[in-house]
Coordinates of N, CA, C and O in Angstrom, one line a residue:
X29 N 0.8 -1.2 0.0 CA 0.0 0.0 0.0 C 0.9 1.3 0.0 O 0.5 2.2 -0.7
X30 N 2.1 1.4 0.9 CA 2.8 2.2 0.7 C 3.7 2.8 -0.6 O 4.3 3.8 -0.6
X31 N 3.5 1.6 -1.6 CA 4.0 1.6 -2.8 C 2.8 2.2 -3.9 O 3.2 2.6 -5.0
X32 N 1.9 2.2 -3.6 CA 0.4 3.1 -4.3 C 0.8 4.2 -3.9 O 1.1 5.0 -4.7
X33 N 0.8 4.7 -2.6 CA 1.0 6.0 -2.2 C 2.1 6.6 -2.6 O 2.0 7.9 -2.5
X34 N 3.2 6.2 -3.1 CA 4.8 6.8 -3.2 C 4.5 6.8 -4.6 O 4.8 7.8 -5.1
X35 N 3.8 5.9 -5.5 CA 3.7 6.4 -7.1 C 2.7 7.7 -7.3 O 2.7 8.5 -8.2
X36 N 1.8 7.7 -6.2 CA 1.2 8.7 -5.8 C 1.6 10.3 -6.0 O 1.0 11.1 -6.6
X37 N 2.7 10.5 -5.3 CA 3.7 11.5 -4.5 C 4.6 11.6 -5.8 O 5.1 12.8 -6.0
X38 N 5.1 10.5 -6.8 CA 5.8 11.2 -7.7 C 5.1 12.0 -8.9 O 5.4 13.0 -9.5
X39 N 3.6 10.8 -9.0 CA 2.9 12.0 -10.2 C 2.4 13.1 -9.6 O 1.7 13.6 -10.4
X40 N 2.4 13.8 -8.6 CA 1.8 15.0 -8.2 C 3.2 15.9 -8.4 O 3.3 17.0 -9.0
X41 N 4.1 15.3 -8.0 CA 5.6 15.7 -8.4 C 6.1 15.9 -9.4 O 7.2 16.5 -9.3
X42 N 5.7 15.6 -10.3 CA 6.4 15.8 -12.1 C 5.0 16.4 -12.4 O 4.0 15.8 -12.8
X43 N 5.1 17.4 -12.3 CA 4.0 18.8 -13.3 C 4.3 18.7 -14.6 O 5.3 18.5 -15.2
X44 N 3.2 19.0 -15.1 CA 3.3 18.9 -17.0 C 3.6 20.3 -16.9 O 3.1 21.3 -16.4
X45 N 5.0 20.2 -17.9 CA 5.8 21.7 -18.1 C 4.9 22.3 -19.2 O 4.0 21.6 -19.7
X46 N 5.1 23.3 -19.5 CA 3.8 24.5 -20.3 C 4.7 24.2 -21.7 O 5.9 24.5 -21.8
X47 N 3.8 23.6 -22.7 CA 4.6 23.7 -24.3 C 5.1 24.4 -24.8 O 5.6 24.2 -25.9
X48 N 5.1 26.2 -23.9 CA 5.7 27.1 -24.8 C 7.5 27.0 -24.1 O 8.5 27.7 -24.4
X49 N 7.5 26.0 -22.9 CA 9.0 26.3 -22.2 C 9.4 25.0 -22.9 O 10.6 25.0 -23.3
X50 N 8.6 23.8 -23.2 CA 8.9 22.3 -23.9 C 9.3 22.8 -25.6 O 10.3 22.3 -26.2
X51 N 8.5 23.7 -26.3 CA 9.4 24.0 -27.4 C 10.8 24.9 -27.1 O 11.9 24.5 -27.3
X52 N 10.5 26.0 -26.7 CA 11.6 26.4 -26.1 C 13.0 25.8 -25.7 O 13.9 26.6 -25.8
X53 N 13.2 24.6 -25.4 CA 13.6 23.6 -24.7 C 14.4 23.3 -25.8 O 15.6 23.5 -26.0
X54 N 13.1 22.6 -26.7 CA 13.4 21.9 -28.4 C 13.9 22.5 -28.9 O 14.7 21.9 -29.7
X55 N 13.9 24.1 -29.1 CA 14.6 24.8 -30.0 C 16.0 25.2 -29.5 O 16.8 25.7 -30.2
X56 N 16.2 24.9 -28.3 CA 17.6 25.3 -28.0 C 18.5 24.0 -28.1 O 19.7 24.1 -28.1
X57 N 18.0 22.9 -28.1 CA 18.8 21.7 -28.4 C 19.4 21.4 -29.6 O 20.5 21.0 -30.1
X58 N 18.0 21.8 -30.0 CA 17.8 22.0 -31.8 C 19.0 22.6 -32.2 O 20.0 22.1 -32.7
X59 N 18.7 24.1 -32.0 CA 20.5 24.7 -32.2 C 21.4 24.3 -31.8 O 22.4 24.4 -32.5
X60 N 21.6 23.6 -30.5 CA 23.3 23.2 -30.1 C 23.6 22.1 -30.9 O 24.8 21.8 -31.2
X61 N 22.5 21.2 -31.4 CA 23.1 20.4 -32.3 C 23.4 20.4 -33.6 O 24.2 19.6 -34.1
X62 N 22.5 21.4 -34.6 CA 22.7 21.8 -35.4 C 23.7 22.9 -35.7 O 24.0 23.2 -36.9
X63 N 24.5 23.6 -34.6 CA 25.4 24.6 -34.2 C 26.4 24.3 -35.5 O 26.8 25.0 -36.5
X64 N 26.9 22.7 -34.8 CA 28.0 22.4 -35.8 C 28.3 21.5 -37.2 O 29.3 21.1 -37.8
X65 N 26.6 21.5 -37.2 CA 26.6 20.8 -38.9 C 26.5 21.9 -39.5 O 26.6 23.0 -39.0
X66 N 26.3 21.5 -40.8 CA 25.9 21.9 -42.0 C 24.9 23.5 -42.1 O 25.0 24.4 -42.9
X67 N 24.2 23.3 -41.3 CA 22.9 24.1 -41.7 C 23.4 25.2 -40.8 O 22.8 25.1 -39.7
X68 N 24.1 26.2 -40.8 CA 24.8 27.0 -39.6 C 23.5 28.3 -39.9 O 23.0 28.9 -38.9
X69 N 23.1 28.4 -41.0 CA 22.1 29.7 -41.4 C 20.9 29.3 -40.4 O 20.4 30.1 -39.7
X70 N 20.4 28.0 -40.4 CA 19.1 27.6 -39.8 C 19.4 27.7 -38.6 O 18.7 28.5 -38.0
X71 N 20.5 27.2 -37.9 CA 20.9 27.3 -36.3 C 20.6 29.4 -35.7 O 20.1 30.0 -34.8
X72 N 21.5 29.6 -36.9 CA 21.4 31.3 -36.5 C 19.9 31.5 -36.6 O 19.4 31.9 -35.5
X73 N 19.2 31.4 -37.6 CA 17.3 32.1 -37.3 C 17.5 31.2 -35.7 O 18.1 31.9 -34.8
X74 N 17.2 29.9 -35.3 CA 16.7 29.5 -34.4 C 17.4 30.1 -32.8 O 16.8 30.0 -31.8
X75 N 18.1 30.5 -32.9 CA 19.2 31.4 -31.9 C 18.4 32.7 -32.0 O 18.2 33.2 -30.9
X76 N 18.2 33.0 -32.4 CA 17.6 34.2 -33.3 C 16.0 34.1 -32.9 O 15.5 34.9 -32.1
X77 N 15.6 33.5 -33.2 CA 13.8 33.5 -32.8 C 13.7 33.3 -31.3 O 12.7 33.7 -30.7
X78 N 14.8 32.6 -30.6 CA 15.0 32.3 -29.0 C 15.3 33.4 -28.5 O 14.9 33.6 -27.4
X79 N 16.1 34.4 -29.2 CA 15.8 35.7 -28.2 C 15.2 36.3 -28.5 O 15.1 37.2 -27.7
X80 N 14.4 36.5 -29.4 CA 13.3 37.5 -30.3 C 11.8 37.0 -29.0 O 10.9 37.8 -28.8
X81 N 11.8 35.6 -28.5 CA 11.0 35.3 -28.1 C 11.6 35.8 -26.4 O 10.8 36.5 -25.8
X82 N 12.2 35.6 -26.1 CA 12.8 36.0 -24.6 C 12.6 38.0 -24.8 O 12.6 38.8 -23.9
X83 N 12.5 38.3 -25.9 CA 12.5 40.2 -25.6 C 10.5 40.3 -25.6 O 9.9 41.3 -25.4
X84 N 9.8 39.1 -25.9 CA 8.7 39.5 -26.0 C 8.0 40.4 -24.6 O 7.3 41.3 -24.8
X85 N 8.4 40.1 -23.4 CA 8.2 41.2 -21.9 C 8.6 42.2 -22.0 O 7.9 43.1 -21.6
X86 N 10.0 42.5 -22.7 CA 10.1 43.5 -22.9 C 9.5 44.5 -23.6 O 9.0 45.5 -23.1
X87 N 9.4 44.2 -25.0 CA 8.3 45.0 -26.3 C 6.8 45.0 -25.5 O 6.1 45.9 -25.9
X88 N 6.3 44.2 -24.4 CA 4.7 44.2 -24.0 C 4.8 45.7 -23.4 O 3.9 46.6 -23.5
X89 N 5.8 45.8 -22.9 CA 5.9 47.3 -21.5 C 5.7 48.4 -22.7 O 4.6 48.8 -22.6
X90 N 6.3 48.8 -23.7 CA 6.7 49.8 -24.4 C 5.2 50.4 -25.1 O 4.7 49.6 -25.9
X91 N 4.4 51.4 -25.1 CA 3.3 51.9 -25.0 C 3.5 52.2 -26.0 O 4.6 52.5 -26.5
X92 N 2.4 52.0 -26.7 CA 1.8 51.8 -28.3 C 2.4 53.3 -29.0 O 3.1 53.6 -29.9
X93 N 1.9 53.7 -28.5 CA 2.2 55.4 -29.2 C 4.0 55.4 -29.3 O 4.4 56.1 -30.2
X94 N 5.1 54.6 -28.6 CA 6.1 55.1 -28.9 C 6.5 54.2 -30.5 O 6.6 53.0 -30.3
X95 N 6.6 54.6 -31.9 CA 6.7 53.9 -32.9 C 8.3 53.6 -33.2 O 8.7 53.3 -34.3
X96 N 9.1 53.8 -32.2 CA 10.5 53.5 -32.6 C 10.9 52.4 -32.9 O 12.0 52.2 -33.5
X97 N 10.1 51.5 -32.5 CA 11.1 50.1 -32.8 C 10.5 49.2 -33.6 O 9.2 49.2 -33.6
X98 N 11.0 48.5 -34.5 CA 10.5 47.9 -35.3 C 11.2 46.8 -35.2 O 12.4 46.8 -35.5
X99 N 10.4 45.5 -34.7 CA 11.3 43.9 -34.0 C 11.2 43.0 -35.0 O 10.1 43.0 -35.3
X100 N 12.0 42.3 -35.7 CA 11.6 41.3 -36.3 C 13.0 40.7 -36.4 O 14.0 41.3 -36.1
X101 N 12.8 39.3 -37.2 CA 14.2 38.5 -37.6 C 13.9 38.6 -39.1 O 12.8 38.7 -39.7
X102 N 15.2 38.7 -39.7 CA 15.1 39.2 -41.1 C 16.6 38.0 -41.6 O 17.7 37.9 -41.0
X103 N 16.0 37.3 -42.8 CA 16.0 36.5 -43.2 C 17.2 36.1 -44.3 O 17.1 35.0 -44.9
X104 N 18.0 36.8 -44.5 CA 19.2 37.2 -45.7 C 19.7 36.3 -45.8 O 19.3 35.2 -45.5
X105 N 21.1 36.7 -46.2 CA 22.6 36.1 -46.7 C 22.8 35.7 -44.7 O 22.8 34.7 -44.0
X106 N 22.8 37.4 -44.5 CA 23.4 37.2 -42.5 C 21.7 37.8 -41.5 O 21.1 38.9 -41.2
X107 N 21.5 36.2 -41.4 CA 20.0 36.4 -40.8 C 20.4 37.7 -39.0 O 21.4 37.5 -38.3
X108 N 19.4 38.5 -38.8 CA 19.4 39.2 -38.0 C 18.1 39.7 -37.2 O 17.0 40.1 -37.7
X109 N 18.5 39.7 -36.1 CA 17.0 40.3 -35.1 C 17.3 42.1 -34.9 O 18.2 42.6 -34.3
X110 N 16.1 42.7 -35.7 CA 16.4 44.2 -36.1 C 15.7 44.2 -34.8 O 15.0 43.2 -34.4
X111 N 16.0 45.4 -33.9 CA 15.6 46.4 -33.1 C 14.8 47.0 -33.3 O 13.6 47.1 -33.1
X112 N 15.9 47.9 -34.3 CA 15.1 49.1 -34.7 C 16.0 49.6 -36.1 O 16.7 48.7 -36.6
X113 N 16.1 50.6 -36.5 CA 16.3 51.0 -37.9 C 17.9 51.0 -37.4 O 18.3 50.4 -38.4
X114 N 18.5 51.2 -37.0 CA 20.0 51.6 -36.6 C 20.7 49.8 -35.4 O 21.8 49.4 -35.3
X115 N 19.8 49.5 -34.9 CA 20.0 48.2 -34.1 C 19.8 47.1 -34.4 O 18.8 47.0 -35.0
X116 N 20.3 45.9 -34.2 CA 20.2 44.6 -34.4 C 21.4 43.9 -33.9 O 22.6 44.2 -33.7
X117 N 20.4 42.6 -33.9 CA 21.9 41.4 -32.7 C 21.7 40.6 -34.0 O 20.6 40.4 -34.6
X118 N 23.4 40.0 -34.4 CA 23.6 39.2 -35.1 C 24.5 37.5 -34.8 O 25.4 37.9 -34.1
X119 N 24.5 37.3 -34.8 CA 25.4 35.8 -34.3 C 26.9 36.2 -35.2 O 27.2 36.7 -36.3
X120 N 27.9 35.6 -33.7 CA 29.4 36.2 -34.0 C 29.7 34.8 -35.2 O 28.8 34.3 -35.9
X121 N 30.6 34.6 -35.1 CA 31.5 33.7 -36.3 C 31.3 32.5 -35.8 O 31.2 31.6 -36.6
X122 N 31.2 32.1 -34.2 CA 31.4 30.7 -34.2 C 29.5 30.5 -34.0 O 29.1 29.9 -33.0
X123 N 28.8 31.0 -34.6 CA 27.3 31.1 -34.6 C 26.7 30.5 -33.4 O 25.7 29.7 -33.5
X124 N 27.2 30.7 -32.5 CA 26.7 30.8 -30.9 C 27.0 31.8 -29.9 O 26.6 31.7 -28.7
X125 N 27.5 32.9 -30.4 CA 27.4 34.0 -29.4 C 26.5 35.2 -30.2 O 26.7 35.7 -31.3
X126 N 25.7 35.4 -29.4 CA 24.9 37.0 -30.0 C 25.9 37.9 -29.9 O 26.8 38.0 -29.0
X127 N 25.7 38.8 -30.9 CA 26.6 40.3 -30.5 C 25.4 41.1 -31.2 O 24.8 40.8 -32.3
X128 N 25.2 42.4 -30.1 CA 24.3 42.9 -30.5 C 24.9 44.9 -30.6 O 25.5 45.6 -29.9
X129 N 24.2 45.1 -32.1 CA 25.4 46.1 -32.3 C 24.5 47.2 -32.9 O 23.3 47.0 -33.0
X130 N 25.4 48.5 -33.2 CA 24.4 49.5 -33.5 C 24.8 50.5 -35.0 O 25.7 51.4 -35.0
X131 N 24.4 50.3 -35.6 CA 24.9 51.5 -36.8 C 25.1 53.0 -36.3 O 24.1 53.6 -35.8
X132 N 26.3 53.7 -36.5 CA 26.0 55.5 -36.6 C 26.9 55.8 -37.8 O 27.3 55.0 -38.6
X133 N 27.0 56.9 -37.8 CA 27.5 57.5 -38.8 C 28.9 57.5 -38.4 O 29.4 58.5 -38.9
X134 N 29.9 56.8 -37.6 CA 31.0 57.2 -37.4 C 30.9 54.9 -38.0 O 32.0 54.6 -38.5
X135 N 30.4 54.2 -38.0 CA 30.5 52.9 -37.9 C 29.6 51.8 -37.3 O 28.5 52.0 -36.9
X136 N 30.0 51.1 -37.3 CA 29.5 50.2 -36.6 C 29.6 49.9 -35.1 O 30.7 49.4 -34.8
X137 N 28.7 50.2 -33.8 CA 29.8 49.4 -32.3 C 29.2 48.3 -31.9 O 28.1 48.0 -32.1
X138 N 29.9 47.8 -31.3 CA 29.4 46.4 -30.5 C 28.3 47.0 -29.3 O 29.1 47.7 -28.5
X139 N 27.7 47.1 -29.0 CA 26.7 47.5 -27.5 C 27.2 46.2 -26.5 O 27.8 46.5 -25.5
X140 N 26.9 44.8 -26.8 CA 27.0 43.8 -26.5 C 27.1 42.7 -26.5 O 25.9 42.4 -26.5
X141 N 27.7 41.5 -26.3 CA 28.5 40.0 -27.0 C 28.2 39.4 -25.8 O 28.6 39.7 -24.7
X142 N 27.4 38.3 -26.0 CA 27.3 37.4 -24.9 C 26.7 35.5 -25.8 O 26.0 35.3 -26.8
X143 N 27.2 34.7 -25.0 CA 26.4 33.7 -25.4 C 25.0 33.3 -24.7 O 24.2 32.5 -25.0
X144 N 25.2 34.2 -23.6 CA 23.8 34.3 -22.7 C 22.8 34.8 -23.5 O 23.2 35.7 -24.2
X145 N 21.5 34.5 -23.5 CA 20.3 35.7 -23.4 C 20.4 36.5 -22.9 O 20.9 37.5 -23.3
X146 N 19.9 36.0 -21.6 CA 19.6 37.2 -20.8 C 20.5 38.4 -20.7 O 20.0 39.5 -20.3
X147 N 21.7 38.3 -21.0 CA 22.7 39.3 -21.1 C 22.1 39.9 -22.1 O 21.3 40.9 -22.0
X148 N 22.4 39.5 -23.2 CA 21.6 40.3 -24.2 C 20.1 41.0 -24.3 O 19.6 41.8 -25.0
X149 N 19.8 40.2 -23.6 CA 18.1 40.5 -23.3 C 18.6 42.2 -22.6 O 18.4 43.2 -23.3
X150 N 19.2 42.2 -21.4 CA 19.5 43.1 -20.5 C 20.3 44.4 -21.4 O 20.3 45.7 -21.2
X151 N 21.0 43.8 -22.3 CA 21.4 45.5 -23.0 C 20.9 45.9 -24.1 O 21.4 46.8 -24.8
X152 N 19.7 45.1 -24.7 CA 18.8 45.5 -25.3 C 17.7 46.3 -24.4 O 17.6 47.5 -24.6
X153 N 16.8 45.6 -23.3 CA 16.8 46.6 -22.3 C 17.1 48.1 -22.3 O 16.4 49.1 -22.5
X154 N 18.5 47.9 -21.9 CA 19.1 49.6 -21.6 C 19.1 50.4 -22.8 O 18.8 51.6 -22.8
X155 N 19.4 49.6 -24.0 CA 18.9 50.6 -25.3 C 17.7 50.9 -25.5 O 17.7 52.0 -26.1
X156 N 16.7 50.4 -25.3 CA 15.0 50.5 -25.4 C 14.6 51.4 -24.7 O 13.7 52.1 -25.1
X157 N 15.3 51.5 -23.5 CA 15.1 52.7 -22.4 C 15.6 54.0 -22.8 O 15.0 55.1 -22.9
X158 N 16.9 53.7 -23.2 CA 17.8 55.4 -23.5 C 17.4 55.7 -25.1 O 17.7 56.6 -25.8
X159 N 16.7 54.7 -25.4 CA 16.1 55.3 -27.1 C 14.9 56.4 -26.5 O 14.9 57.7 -26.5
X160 N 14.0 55.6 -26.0 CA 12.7 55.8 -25.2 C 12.9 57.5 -24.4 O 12.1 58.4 -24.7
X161 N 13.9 57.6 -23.6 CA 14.6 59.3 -23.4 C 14.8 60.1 -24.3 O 14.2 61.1 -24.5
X162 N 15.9 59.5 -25.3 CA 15.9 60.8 -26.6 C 14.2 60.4 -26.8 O 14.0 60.6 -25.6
X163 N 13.7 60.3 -27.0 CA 12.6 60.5 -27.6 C 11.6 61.6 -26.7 O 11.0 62.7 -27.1
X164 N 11.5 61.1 -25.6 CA 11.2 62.2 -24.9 C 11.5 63.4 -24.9 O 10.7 64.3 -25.2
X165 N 12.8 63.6 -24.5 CA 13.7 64.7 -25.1 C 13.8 65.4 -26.3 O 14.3 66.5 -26.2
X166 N 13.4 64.8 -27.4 CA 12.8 65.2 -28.7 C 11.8 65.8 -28.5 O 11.6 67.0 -28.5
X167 N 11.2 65.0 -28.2 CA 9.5 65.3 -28.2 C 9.3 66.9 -27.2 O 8.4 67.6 -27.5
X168 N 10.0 67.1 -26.3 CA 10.1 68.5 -25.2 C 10.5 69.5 -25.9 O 10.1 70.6 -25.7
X169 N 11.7 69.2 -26.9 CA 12.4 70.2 -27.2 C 11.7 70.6 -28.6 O 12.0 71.6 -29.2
X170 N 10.7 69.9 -28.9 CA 10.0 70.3 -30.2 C 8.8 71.2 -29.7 O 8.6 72.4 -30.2
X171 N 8.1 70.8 -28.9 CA 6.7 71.7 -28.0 C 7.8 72.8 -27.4 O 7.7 73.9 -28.0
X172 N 8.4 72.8 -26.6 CA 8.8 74.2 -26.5 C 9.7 75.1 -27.6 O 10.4 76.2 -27.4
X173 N 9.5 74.4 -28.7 CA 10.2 75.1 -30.1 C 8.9 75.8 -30.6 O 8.9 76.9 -31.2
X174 N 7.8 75.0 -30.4 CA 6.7 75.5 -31.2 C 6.3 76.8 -31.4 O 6.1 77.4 -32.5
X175 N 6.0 77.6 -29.3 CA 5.6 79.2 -29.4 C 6.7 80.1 -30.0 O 6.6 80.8 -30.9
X176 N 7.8 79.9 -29.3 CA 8.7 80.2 -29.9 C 8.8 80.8 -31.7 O 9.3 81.8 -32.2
X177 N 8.1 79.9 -32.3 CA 8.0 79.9 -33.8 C 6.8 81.0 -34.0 O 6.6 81.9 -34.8
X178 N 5.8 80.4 -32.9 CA 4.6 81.0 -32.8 C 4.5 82.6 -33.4 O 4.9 83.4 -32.5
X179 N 4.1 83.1 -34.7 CA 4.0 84.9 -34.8 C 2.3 85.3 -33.8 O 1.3 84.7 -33.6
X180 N 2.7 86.4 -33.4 CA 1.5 86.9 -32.7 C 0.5 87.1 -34.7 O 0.8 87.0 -35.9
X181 N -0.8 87.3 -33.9 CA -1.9 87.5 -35.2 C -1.5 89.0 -35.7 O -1.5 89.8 -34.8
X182 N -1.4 89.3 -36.7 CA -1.5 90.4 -37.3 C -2.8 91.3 -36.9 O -3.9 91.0 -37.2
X183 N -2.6 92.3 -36.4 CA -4.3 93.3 -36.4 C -4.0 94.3 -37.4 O -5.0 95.0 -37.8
X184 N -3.1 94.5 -37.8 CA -3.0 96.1 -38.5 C -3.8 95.5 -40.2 O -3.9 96.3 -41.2
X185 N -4.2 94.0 -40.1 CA -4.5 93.8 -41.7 C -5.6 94.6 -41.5 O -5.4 95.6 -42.2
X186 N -6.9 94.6 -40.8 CA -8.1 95.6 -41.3 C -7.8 96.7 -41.3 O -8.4 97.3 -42.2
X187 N -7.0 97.5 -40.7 CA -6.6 98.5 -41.0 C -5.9 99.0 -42.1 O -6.1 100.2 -42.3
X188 N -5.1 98.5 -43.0 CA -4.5 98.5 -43.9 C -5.7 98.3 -45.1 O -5.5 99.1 -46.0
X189 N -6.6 97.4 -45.2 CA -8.0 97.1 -45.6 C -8.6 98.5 -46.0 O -8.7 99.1 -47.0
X190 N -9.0 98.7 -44.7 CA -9.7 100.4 -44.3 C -9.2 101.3 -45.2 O -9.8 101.7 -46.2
X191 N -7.5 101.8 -44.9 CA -7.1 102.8 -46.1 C -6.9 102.0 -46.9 O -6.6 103.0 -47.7
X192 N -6.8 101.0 -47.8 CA -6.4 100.6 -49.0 C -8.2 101.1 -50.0 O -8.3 101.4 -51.2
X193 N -9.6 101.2 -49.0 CA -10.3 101.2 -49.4 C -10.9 102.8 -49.6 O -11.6 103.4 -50.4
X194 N -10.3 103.3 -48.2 CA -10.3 104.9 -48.7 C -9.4 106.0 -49.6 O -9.6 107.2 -49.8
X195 N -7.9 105.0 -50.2 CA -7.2 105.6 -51.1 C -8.0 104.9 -52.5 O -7.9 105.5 -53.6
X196 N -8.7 103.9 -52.6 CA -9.4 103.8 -53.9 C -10.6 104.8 -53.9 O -10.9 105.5 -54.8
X197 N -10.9 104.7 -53.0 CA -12.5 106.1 -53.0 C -12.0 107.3 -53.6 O -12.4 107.7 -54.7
X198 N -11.2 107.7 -53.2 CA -10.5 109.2 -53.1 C -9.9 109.1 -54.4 O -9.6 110.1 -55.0
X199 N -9.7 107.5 -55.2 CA -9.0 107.7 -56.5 C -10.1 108.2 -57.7 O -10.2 109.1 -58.6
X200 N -11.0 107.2 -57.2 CA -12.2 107.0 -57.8 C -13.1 108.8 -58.1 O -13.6 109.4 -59.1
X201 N -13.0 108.9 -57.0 CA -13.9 110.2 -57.0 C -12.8 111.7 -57.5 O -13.4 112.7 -57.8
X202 N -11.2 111.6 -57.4 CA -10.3 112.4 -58.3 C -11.1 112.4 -59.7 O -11.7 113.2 -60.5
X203 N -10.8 111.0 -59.8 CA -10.9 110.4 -61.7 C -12.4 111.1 -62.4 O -12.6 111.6 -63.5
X204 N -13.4 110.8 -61.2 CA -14.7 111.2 -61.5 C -14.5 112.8 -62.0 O -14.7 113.2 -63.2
X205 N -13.9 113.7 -60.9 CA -14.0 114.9 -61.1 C -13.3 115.6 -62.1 O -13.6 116.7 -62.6
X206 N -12.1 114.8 -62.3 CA -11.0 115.0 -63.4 C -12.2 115.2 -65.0 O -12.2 116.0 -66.0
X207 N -12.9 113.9 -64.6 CA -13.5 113.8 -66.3 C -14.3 114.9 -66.1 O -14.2 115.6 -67.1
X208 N -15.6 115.5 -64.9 CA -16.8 116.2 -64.8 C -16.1 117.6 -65.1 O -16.9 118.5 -65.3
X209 N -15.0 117.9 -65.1 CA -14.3 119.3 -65.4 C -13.6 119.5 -66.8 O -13.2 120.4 -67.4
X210 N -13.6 117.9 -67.1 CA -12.8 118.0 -68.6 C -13.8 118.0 -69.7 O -13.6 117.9 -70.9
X211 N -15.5 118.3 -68.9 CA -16.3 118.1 -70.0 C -16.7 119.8 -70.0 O -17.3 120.5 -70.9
X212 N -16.2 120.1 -68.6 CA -16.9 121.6 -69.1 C -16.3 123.0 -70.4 O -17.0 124.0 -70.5

């Protein structure tokens, strides 16, 4: 009887894991063994869709209205998880470490190289954040640009109206008298 009870105690004990941590699981096996065959482009998307899927908490926080980022894996010659128009993490040379890097106009920089996620999860993070400030900061320095630009309303236009309409009268009624004297 005590042997009913102890098979008891272990199925209460092995919880059915949730299919999205069981694929999860599959896809990272998937890559380590595929790492070093043949198919090195397929290993990088799947490396690649594993952190695309680990930034998903992150992109949930980021409020609709801010349009800066644009997430996806993109699919080329050198497959890549874009950020945003200037950012993206790519897989280094031995196609197991992320390095996640940023375009300017001076080059290319590394932000950050890890074979971890979560490292990379974490300085994707910090860039989402310090994008998210300039943007704010944009956004302040443009509203208080605006009055600034702001001209006060013109009032002197009716006025200018007024005489423009009493130098036609006065032409008008010259011209009249010009002709009523040229007939006498």
């Amino acid at each position: 009887m005590s042997n009913a009870q102890n098979t008891g105690n272990e199925a209460r004990d092995m919880r059915p894991t949730r299919l999205r941590d069981a694929l999860r699981q599959a896809r990272i096996e998937a890559a380590d063994r595929t790492g070093v065959v043949v198919e090195l482009r397929d290993a990088e998307v799947a490396r690649l869709e594993i952190l695309n899927e680990a930034l998903d908490p992150l992109f949930a926080e980021v409020p609709e209205q801010v349009d800066l980022f644009d997430r996806g894996v993109s699919q080329g010659e050198t497959p890549r998880l874009w950020i945003d128009v200037v950012a993206h993490v790519v897989m280094g040379r031995d196609k197991r470490i992320y390095r996640f890097v940023q375009d300017t106009r001076f080059g290319r920089i590394v932000i950050a190289e890890s074979h971890d996620v979560p490292v990379i999860v974490d300085a994707v993070t910090g860039y989402v954040a310090r994008r998210m400030i300039e943007r704010e900061h944009a956004m302040v320095a443009m509203q208080a640009a605006e009055p600034a630009v702001e001209k006060k309303p013109r009032r002197r236009g009716f006025g200018m109206f007024v005489l423009g309409f009493a130098l036609g009268a006065v032409a008008l009624f010259g011209l009249a008298l010009y002709a009523s004297l040229k007939n006498l």
